[in-house]
Amino acid sequence: MKRIKNALISVYYKEGLDRIVAALDGAGVTVYSTGGTLDFIKSLGVEARSVESLTGYPSILGGRVKTLHPNVFGGILARRDNPHDGQQLEEYDIPVIDLVIVDLYPFEQTVASGATEQAVIEKIDIGGISLIRAAAKNYRDVVVVGSVDRYDELYRLLVEQDCCTTLEQRRRFAAHGFNISSHYDSTIFNYFNRAEQLPAFKCSIMEGEALRYGENPHQKATFYGVRSAMFDQLHGKEISYNNMLDVEAAVGLIGEFSEPAFVIIKHNNACGVAARPTLSEAWEAALACDPVSAFGGVLICNRELDGATAARVGEIFFEVILAPSYSEEALAALQVKKNRIILRLKEFVRPDRQFRSLLGGVVEQERDAQVGGLDSEARPVTTLLPTSEQLADLIFANKIVKHSKSNAIVLARNNTLLASGIGQTSRVDALNQAIAKAKSFGFDLRGAAMASDAFFPFADCVETACKEGITSVIQPGGSVRDADSIEYCNKNNMAMVFTSMRHFKH
């Protein structure tokens, strides 16, 4: 146990600081402080000494230099069990500092506010981050508190342990300190690297929570991030790793639709999608796509969920449901199952970059934010042009295939998913899987639209589709044998559209 005798306090945010100052003052701790923090402490009726009295220098350069001085850092970094360090402190009349409370200028918030570059630069903290690193380095003797998030923990120690701390406690505070400093530096680097594009990857997330397990019960897992930024959990058990993967897939797909729509996701792929004038109609049509796979799925809609529709939704077993809002009747209907996870989706901006661990490193890419085939993007390549109804079906199918695991084929009609073939090693297998599934649920494929996530290397897929009555096709194009597929469509009165945009998803 080490007792705190001298403390340095210099903070930007002062909420919650008053009771800590009172506890230190009550224990007879000498407090050093700077600028506005010093004024705040004195306003509490507590005597404190200015850092200038310690350094012999005033704050200079408009406040850019206040604490960067050997009399400050010597008192923090001195090793109490090192006789030579002790001799030098005595020689230069430097008091040891046992507690450092400091936070950092709000750089991240200033960037997010859209401030000018000069304003952003002025919010790069120099002294504060140096104090955090110094105190954290010397955790054997010094307690460092780098943000208001640790105020409660510090206050408990001050009161319950009479201003004494253990080595284990100081090490924990040091870990938090380095978490803060590393995140701060990463944020600054990423701000500058938007223009420079140095080949370096730095991603820092300050918050994390352990999950029940990963993809399987024998795998440990942690989620890093703030889930509440995307949704509020209104009911149900703890969300799992696999639930989160399905939620991510669901949010991505529902975002493609502006009209009322319902999506059912199973293992990251859509097994039911429909858009209709009303949400209740969309639900009935989406469920009819594949009521077997819908069991245990993740559901999402893009309108407030009403009570009548919720009652029908609640007739099946599902893991998670997301909606932008729920009526009181809808919540009552859904909450009858205690484990059912009910999430209220918030307005949020999806990141424009994606990354994943790969080969011992990280691969980063732009998010696939385009669909292809919309309006003027669609390029008819056949003699027979698609009708407006066919083009609507093609675009609908293409939205779904974009979010399906490759190789993928999607069959759709009248703003409804009929079936899909997903995750196959050949495009022919994907098509055959989709046809077989559609037939198993009694769908007539005559007049249906077919979407492919990548080009057809041969004409075999359009031949198979034609034999099932499919009359329109949308695909990226780009095969050296495109002409074969086009020729077959022309001979068999099929309309085909190229998007020039592939949608592989792995």
Coordinates of C-alpha atoms in Angstrom, one line a residue:
M1 CA 0.0 0.0 0.0
K2 CA 1.2 3.5 -0.9
R3 CA -0.3 6.7 0.5
I4 CA -1.0 9.6 -1.7
K5 CA 0.7 12.7 -0.4
N6 CA 0.9 15.0 -3.4
A7 CA -1.5 15.2 -6.4
L8 CA -1.5 17.0 -9.8
I9 CA -4.9 17.8 -11.2
S10 CA -5.4 19.4 -14.7
V11 CA -8.6 18.5 -16.5
Y12 CA -10.7 19.8 -19.3
Y13 CA -14.0 18.3 -17.9
K14 CA -14.6 19.1 -14.3
E15 CA -17.9 17.2 -13.6
G16 CA -17.6 14.9 -10.6
L17 CA -14.2 16.3 -9.6
D18 CA -15.5 18.2 -6.5
R19 CA -15.9 15.1 -4.2
I20 CA -12.5 13.8 -5.2
V21 CA -10.9 17.2 -4.4
A22 CA -12.8 17.2 -1.0
A23 CA -11.5 13.7 -0.2
L24 CA -7.9 14.6 -1.0
D25 CA -8.2 17.8 1.0
G26 CA -9.7 15.9 4.0
A27 CA -6.7 13.5 3.9
G28 CA -4.2 16.4 3.9
V29 CA -3.0 15.8 0.3
T30 CA -1.1 18.7 -1.3
V31 CA -2.8 19.5 -4.6
Y32 CA -1.0 21.2 -7.6
S33 CA -3.1 22.4 -10.5
T34 CA -3.3 24.6 -13.6
G35 CA -5.4 27.4 -15.1
G36 CA -9.1 26.8 -15.0
T37 CA -8.8 23.6 -12.9
L38 CA -6.9 25.6 -10.2
D39 CA -9.7 28.2 -10.2
F40 CA -12.3 25.5 -9.9
I41 CA -10.5 23.9 -6.9
K42 CA -10.2 27.2 -5.1
S43 CA -13.9 27.9 -5.8
L44 CA -14.6 24.8 -3.7
G45 CA -12.8 26.4 -0.7
V46 CA -9.8 24.1 -1.1
E47 CA -6.2 25.4 -1.0
A48 CA -4.2 24.3 -4.0
R49 CA -0.8 25.3 -5.4
S50 CA -0.2 26.4 -9.0
V51 CA 2.0 24.4 -11.2
E52 CA 3.8 27.7 -11.9
S53 CA 4.9 27.7 -8.3
L54 CA 6.5 24.3 -8.9
T55 CA 8.2 25.1 -12.2
G56 CA 9.1 28.7 -11.8
Y57 CA 7.6 29.4 -15.2
P58 CA 4.2 30.8 -16.2
S59 CA 1.9 29.1 -18.8
I60 CA 3.2 30.2 -22.2
L61 CA 2.3 30.1 -25.9
G62 CA -1.3 30.6 -25.2
G63 CA -1.5 27.7 -22.8
R64 CA 0.4 25.2 -25.1
V65 CA 3.1 24.8 -22.5
K66 CA 2.1 24.5 -18.8
T67 CA 3.3 21.3 -17.3
L68 CA 6.2 20.3 -19.6
H69 CA 9.0 20.8 -17.0
P70 CA 11.5 18.6 -15.1
N71 CA 10.0 19.7 -11.8
V72 CA 6.7 18.2 -12.8
F73 CA 7.8 15.1 -14.7
G74 CA 10.7 14.4 -12.3
G75 CA 8.2 14.2 -9.4
I76 CA 6.1 11.7 -11.4
L77 CA 8.8 9.5 -12.9
A78 CA 11.1 9.3 -9.9
R79 CA 11.4 5.7 -8.7
R80 CA 10.8 5.8 -4.9
D81 CA 13.1 2.8 -4.3
N82 CA 16.0 4.2 -6.3
P83 CA 18.4 6.1 -4.1
H84 CA 19.9 8.0 -7.0
D85 CA 16.4 9.3 -8.0
G86 CA 15.8 10.3 -4.5
Q87 CA 19.1 12.2 -4.3
Q88 CA 18.3 14.1 -7.5
L89 CA 14.8 15.0 -6.2
E90 CA 16.4 16.4 -3.0
E91 CA 19.1 18.2 -5.0
Y92 CA 16.6 20.1 -7.2
D93 CA 13.9 20.4 -4.6
I94 CA 11.3 18.4 -6.6
P95 CA 8.3 17.0 -4.7
V96 CA 7.1 13.5 -5.6
I97 CA 3.7 13.3 -7.2
D98 CA 1.7 10.3 -6.2
L99 CA -1.6 10.9 -8.1
V100 CA -2.1 12.4 -11.5
I101 CA -5.6 13.3 -12.6
V102 CA -5.7 14.6 -16.1
D103 CA -7.9 14.4 -19.2
L104 CA -7.3 15.3 -22.8
Y105 CA -8.5 18.0 -25.1
P106 CA -11.6 16.7 -27.0
F107 CA -9.8 16.0 -30.3
E108 CA -12.2 13.4 -31.6
Q109 CA -15.3 15.5 -30.8
T110 CA -13.8 18.5 -32.5
V111 CA -13.1 16.5 -35.7
A112 CA -16.7 15.2 -35.6
S113 CA -18.1 18.7 -35.3
G114 CA -16.6 19.7 -38.7
A115 CA -14.3 22.3 -37.2
T116 CA -11.6 23.9 -39.2
E117 CA -8.2 22.2 -39.4
Q118 CA -6.6 24.9 -37.2
A119 CA -9.3 24.4 -34.5
V120 CA -8.7 20.6 -34.8
I121 CA -4.9 21.0 -34.4
E122 CA -5.3 23.1 -31.3
K123 CA -7.2 20.3 -29.7
I124 CA -4.2 17.9 -30.0
D125 CA -3.2 17.6 -26.4
I126 CA 0.6 17.5 -25.6
G127 CA 1.0 18.1 -21.9
G128 CA -1.9 15.9 -20.8
I129 CA -1.0 12.9 -22.8
S130 CA 2.6 13.2 -21.6
L131 CA 1.4 13.3 -18.0
I132 CA -0.7 10.2 -18.5
R133 CA 2.1 8.2 -20.1
A134 CA 4.6 9.3 -17.4
A135 CA 2.3 8.4 -14.5
A136 CA 1.3 5.1 -16.1
K137 CA 4.9 4.2 -16.7
N138 CA 5.7 4.7 -13.1
Y139 CA 2.6 2.8 -11.8
R140 CA 4.7 1.2 -9.1
D141 CA 4.5 4.5 -7.3
V142 CA 1.9 6.7 -9.0
V143 CA -1.8 6.5 -9.6
V144 CA -3.0 7.9 -12.9
V145 CA -6.6 8.8 -13.7
G146 CA -7.0 9.7 -17.4
S147 CA -10.7 10.3 -17.8
V148 CA -13.9 11.0 -15.9
D149 CA -14.9 7.3 -16.4
R150 CA -12.5 6.4 -13.6
Y151 CA -13.6 9.0 -11.1
D152 CA -16.0 6.8 -9.2
E153 CA -13.4 4.0 -8.8
L154 CA -10.8 6.5 -7.6
Y155 CA -13.2 8.1 -5.1
R156 CA -14.0 4.7 -3.6
L157 CA -10.3 4.0 -3.0
L158 CA -9.7 7.5 -1.5
V159 CA -12.6 7.0 1.0
E160 CA -12.4 3.3 1.7
Q161 CA -8.6 3.0 1.8
D162 CA -7.7 6.4 3.3
C163 CA -5.9 7.7 0.2
C164 CA -3.8 4.5 -0.1
T165 CA -3.6 2.2 -3.1
T166 CA -2.2 -1.2 -3.9
L167 CA 0.2 -2.1 -6.6
E168 CA -2.5 -4.1 -8.4
Q169 CA -4.9 -1.1 -8.3
R170 CA -2.2 1.3 -9.6
R171 CA -1.4 -1.2 -12.4
R172 CA -5.1 -1.3 -13.4
F173 CA -5.3 2.5 -13.5
A174 CA -2.1 2.5 -15.7
A175 CA -3.7 0.1 -18.1
H176 CA -6.6 2.4 -18.5
G177 CA -4.2 5.3 -19.0
F178 CA -2.4 3.6 -21.8
N179 CA -5.8 2.7 -23.3
I180 CA -6.6 6.4 -23.4
S181 CA -3.3 7.5 -24.8
S182 CA -3.1 4.9 -27.5
H183 CA -6.7 5.6 -28.6
Y184 CA -6.0 9.3 -28.7
D185 CA -2.9 8.9 -30.8
S186 CA -4.6 6.5 -33.2
T187 CA -7.4 9.0 -33.7
I188 CA -5.0 11.8 -34.5
F189 CA -3.1 9.5 -36.9
N190 CA -6.3 8.5 -38.7
Y191 CA -7.2 12.2 -39.1
F192 CA -3.9 13.0 -40.8
N193 CA -3.9 9.8 -42.8
R194 CA -7.2 10.7 -44.5
A195 CA -5.0 12.9 -46.8
E196 CA -1.7 11.1 -46.6
Q197 CA -2.9 7.5 -47.1
L198 CA 0.1 5.9 -45.4
P199 CA 0.0 2.1 -45.6
A200 CA -0.7 1.6 -41.9
F201 CA -3.8 0.3 -40.2
K202 CA -4.8 1.7 -36.8
C203 CA -8.3 1.1 -35.4
S204 CA -9.0 1.8 -31.7
I205 CA -12.2 1.1 -29.9
M206 CA -12.4 2.1 -26.3
E207 CA -15.3 -0.1 -25.2
G208 CA -15.8 -3.9 -25.2
E209 CA -17.9 -6.6 -23.7
A210 CA -17.5 -10.3 -23.3
L211 CA -20.1 -12.4 -25.1
R212 CA -21.5 -15.7 -24.0
Y213 CA -19.3 -17.4 -26.6
G214 CA -18.3 -17.1 -30.2
E215 CA -19.7 -18.9 -33.2
N216 CA -19.6 -22.1 -31.2
P217 CA -19.8 -22.7 -27.4
H218 CA -16.1 -23.7 -27.1
Q219 CA -15.0 -20.3 -28.6
K220 CA -14.5 -17.3 -26.4
A221 CA -15.6 -13.9 -27.9
T222 CA -15.7 -10.2 -27.2
F223 CA -17.5 -7.4 -29.0
Y224 CA -15.6 -4.1 -29.2
G225 CA -17.8 -1.2 -29.8
V226 CA -21.0 0.5 -28.6
R227 CA -24.0 -1.5 -29.6
S228 CA -26.4 1.2 -28.3
A229 CA -25.2 3.5 -31.1
M230 CA -27.1 1.2 -33.6
F231 CA -30.0 -0.1 -31.5
D232 CA -31.6 -0.2 -28.1
Q233 CA -32.4 -3.6 -26.6
L234 CA -36.0 -3.5 -25.3
H235 CA -36.4 -7.1 -24.3
G236 CA -34.9 -10.6 -24.3
K237 CA -31.8 -12.5 -23.4
E238 CA -28.2 -11.4 -24.0
I239 CA -27.5 -11.0 -27.7
S240 CA -25.0 -13.6 -29.1
Y241 CA -22.1 -13.5 -31.5
N242 CA -24.2 -15.2 -34.2
N243 CA -27.1 -12.9 -33.5
M244 CA -24.8 -10.0 -34.1
L245 CA -23.7 -11.4 -37.5
D246 CA -27.3 -11.9 -38.6
V247 CA -28.2 -8.4 -37.3
E248 CA -25.4 -6.9 -39.4
A249 CA -26.7 -8.8 -42.5
A250 CA -30.3 -7.7 -41.8
V251 CA -29.4 -4.1 -41.4
G252 CA -27.5 -4.1 -44.6
L253 CA -30.2 -5.6 -46.7
I254 CA -33.2 -3.7 -45.3
G255 CA -31.3 -0.5 -46.0
E256 CA -31.7 -1.1 -49.7
F257 CA -35.5 -0.6 -49.6
S258 CA -37.5 2.6 -49.2
E259 CA -40.9 1.1 -49.5
P260 CA -42.4 -1.0 -46.6
A261 CA -40.4 -4.2 -46.4
F262 CA -39.7 -7.2 -44.2
V263 CA -36.5 -9.3 -44.3
I264 CA -35.8 -12.7 -42.7
I265 CA -32.2 -13.6 -42.2
K266 CA -30.7 -17.0 -41.4
H267 CA -27.0 -17.5 -41.1
N268 CA -26.3 -14.1 -42.7
N269 CA -28.4 -14.8 -45.8
A270 CA -31.9 -13.8 -46.7
C271 CA -34.5 -16.6 -46.6
G272 CA -37.5 -14.2 -46.9
V273 CA -37.8 -10.7 -48.4
A274 CA -40.8 -8.8 -49.6
A275 CA -41.8 -5.2 -50.2
R276 CA -45.5 -4.3 -50.1
P277 CA -47.8 -1.2 -49.6
T278 CA -48.3 -2.3 -46.0
L279 CA -46.0 -3.9 -43.5
S280 CA -48.5 -6.7 -42.7
E281 CA -48.6 -7.7 -46.4
A282 CA -44.8 -7.6 -46.5
W283 CA -44.5 -9.9 -43.5
E284 CA -46.9 -12.5 -44.9
A285 CA -45.1 -12.5 -48.3
A286 CA -41.7 -12.7 -46.7
L287 CA -42.6 -15.6 -44.5
A288 CA -44.1 -17.5 -47.4
C289 CA -40.7 -17.4 -49.2
D290 CA -39.3 -20.1 -46.9
P291 CA -41.3 -20.7 -43.6
V292 CA -39.0 -23.6 -42.7
S293 CA -35.7 -21.5 -42.7
A294 CA -37.5 -18.7 -41.0
F295 CA -37.6 -20.8 -37.8
G296 CA -35.0 -19.3 -35.4
G297 CA -34.2 -16.5 -37.8
V298 CA -33.6 -12.7 -37.4
L299 CA -36.4 -10.4 -38.6
I300 CA -36.2 -6.8 -39.6
C301 CA -38.6 -4.3 -41.0
N302 CA -38.3 -0.6 -42.0
R303 CA -41.6 0.8 -40.5
E304 CA -43.1 1.0 -37.1
L305 CA -44.3 -2.5 -36.2
D306 CA -48.1 -2.4 -35.3
G307 CA -49.9 -4.7 -32.9
A308 CA -51.8 -6.8 -35.5
T309 CA -48.6 -7.5 -37.6
A310 CA -46.6 -8.2 -34.4
A311 CA -49.2 -10.8 -33.3
R312 CA -48.8 -12.7 -36.6
V313 CA -45.0 -12.4 -36.4
G314 CA -45.1 -13.8 -32.9
E315 CA -46.7 -17.0 -34.1
I316 CA -43.3 -18.3 -35.2
F317 CA -40.2 -18.9 -33.2
F318 CA -37.4 -16.4 -34.0
E319 CA -34.3 -15.2 -32.2
V320 CA -34.3 -11.4 -32.9
I321 CA -36.5 -8.7 -34.3
L322 CA -35.5 -5.2 -35.3
A323 CA -37.7 -2.3 -36.2
P324 CA -37.3 1.5 -36.1
S325 CA -40.2 1.6 -33.5
Y326 CA -43.0 -0.5 -32.0
S327 CA -46.5 0.3 -31.0
E328 CA -47.4 -0.5 -27.4
E329 CA -49.6 -3.3 -28.7
A330 CA -46.7 -4.7 -30.7
L331 CA -44.4 -4.8 -27.7
A332 CA -47.0 -6.5 -25.6
A333 CA -47.5 -9.1 -28.2
L334 CA -43.8 -9.8 -28.7
Q335 CA -42.7 -9.8 -25.1
V336 CA -44.7 -12.8 -24.2
K337 CA -41.6 -14.9 -24.9
K338 CA -39.0 -13.9 -22.3
N339 CA -35.9 -14.8 -24.4
R340 CA -37.1 -13.1 -27.6
I341 CA -34.6 -10.3 -28.4
I342 CA -36.4 -7.1 -29.4
L343 CA -34.2 -4.3 -30.8
R344 CA -35.2 -0.8 -31.7
L345 CA -33.1 0.3 -34.6
K346 CA -31.7 3.9 -34.5
E347 CA -30.7 6.3 -37.2
F348 CA -27.0 5.8 -37.8
V349 CA -24.4 6.1 -40.4
R350 CA -22.8 2.9 -41.5
P351 CA -18.9 3.0 -41.7
D352 CA -17.7 3.4 -45.3
R353 CA -14.8 1.0 -44.6
Q354 CA -14.7 -2.7 -43.7
F355 CA -11.9 -4.9 -42.4
R356 CA -11.4 -8.4 -41.2
S357 CA -8.5 -10.5 -39.8
L358 CA -6.7 -12.5 -42.5
L359 CA -3.5 -14.4 -42.8
G360 CA -2.1 -13.0 -39.6
G361 CA -2.9 -9.5 -40.7
V362 CA -5.9 -7.3 -41.5
V363 CA -7.4 -6.6 -44.9
E364 CA -9.5 -3.4 -45.4
Q365 CA -11.8 -2.4 -48.2
E366 CA -14.5 0.1 -49.0
R367 CA -18.0 -1.1 -48.1
D368 CA -20.1 -2.3 -51.1
A369 CA -22.4 0.7 -51.1
Q370 CA -23.8 0.4 -54.6
V371 CA -26.3 -1.9 -56.1
G372 CA -26.0 -1.6 -59.9
G373 CA -28.8 -1.8 -62.4
L374 CA -30.7 1.2 -60.9
D375 CA -32.4 3.5 -63.4
S376 CA -29.8 4.5 -66.1
E377 CA -27.2 2.1 -64.7
A378 CA -29.0 -0.9 -66.2
R379 CA -27.7 -1.7 -69.7
P380 CA -30.0 -3.9 -71.8
V381 CA -28.0 -6.2 -74.0
T382 CA -30.7 -8.3 -75.6
T383 CA -33.0 -7.5 -78.5
L384 CA -36.0 -7.9 -76.2
L385 CA -36.0 -5.0 -73.7
P386 CA -37.3 -5.7 -70.1
T387 CA -40.7 -4.2 -69.4
S388 CA -41.0 -1.8 -66.5
E389 CA -42.4 -4.6 -64.3
Q390 CA -39.5 -6.9 -65.2
L391 CA -37.0 -4.2 -64.6
A392 CA -38.5 -3.6 -61.1
D393 CA -38.2 -7.3 -60.4
L394 CA -34.6 -7.4 -61.7
I395 CA -33.6 -4.5 -59.4
F396 CA -35.3 -6.1 -56.5
A397 CA -33.5 -9.4 -57.1
N398 CA -30.2 -7.6 -57.6
K399 CA -30.5 -5.9 -54.2
I400 CA -30.9 -9.3 -52.5
V401 CA -28.1 -11.0 -54.4
K402 CA -25.7 -8.3 -53.4
H403 CA -26.2 -9.4 -49.8
S404 CA -26.0 -13.1 -50.5
K405 CA -23.0 -15.4 -50.0
S406 CA -21.2 -16.2 -53.3
N407 CA -21.8 -17.9 -55.6
A408 CA -25.3 -16.6 -55.5
I409 CA -28.4 -16.7 -57.6
V410 CA -31.7 -15.0 -56.6
L411 CA -35.1 -15.6 -58.2
A412 CA -37.8 -13.0 -57.6
R413 CA -41.2 -11.7 -58.8
N414 CA -43.6 -9.0 -57.7
N415 CA -41.2 -7.6 -55.1
T416 CA -40.9 -11.0 -53.5
L417 CA -38.0 -13.4 -53.0
L418 CA -39.0 -16.7 -54.5
A419 CA -35.8 -18.6 -53.7
S420 CA -32.0 -18.2 -53.7
G421 CA -29.0 -20.5 -54.2
I422 CA -26.2 -19.3 -52.0
G423 CA -22.6 -20.2 -51.0
Q424 CA -22.2 -22.6 -53.9
T425 CA -18.9 -23.5 -55.6
S426 CA -20.4 -23.2 -59.0
R427 CA -23.0 -20.8 -60.4
V428 CA -24.9 -23.7 -62.0
D429 CA -25.2 -25.4 -58.5
A430 CA -26.5 -22.1 -57.1
L431 CA -29.2 -21.8 -59.8
N432 CA -30.2 -25.5 -59.4
Q433 CA -30.5 -25.0 -55.6
A434 CA -32.7 -21.9 -56.1
I435 CA -34.9 -23.7 -58.6
A436 CA -35.3 -26.7 -56.3
K437 CA -36.1 -24.6 -53.3
A438 CA -38.7 -22.5 -55.2
K439 CA -40.4 -25.6 -56.4
S440 CA -40.4 -27.2 -52.9
F441 CA -42.5 -24.3 -51.7
G442 CA -44.9 -24.4 -54.7
F443 CA -43.6 -21.2 -56.5
D444 CA -44.3 -21.0 -60.2
L445 CA -41.1 -19.6 -61.9
R446 CA -42.8 -18.6 -65.1
G447 CA -42.2 -14.9 -65.6
A448 CA -39.7 -14.7 -62.7
A449 CA -36.5 -12.6 -62.7
M450 CA -33.0 -14.0 -62.1
A451 CA -30.1 -12.1 -60.6
S452 CA -26.5 -13.3 -60.4
D453 CA -23.8 -11.8 -58.2
A454 CA -21.2 -12.3 -60.9
F455 CA -21.1 -13.0 -64.7
F456 CA -22.1 -16.3 -66.3
P457 CA -19.0 -17.9 -67.7
F458 CA -21.1 -20.0 -70.1
A459 CA -24.7 -19.9 -71.4
D460 CA -25.7 -22.9 -69.3
C461 CA -27.4 -20.8 -66.6
V462 CA -29.6 -18.8 -68.9
E463 CA -30.5 -22.1 -70.7
T464 CA -31.6 -23.7 -67.4
A465 CA -33.5 -20.6 -66.3
C466 CA -35.3 -20.4 -69.6
K467 CA -36.5 -24.0 -69.3
E468 CA -38.1 -23.1 -65.9
G469 CA -40.0 -20.2 -67.4
I470 CA -37.7 -17.4 -66.2
T471 CA -38.0 -14.5 -68.6
S472 CA -35.5 -11.8 -67.4
V473 CA -32.0 -11.8 -66.2
I474 CA -29.7 -9.3 -64.5
Q475 CA -26.0 -9.9 -64.1
P476 CA -22.7 -7.9 -64.1
G477 CA -21.5 -9.1 -67.5
G478 CA -17.8 -9.2 -68.3
S479 CA -17.3 -12.8 -69.4
V480 CA -15.4 -13.6 -72.6
R481 CA -18.4 -15.7 -73.4
D482 CA -21.1 -13.0 -72.8
A483 CA -22.1 -13.3 -76.4
D484 CA -23.2 -16.9 -75.9
S485 CA -25.6 -16.0 -73.1
I486 CA -26.9 -13.0 -75.1
E487 CA -27.4 -15.1 -78.2
Y488 CA -29.4 -17.7 -76.2
C489 CA -31.6 -15.0 -74.7
N490 CA -32.3 -13.5 -78.1
K491 CA -33.3 -16.8 -79.6
N492 CA -35.6 -17.5 -76.6
N493 CA -37.3 -14.2 -76.0
M494 CA -35.5 -13.4 -72.8
A495 CA -34.5 -9.9 -71.7
M496 CA -31.1 -9.5 -70.1
V497 CA -29.5 -6.5 -68.4
F498 CA -25.9 -5.9 -67.6
T499 CA -24.9 -3.8 -64.5
S500 CA -21.1 -3.9 -64.9
M501 CA -20.9 -4.3 -61.1
R502 CA -20.0 -7.6 -59.5
H503 CA -21.2 -8.4 -55.9
F504 CA -19.0 -11.2 -54.6
K505 CA -19.6 -11.7 -50.9
H506 CA -17.5 -14.1 -48.8

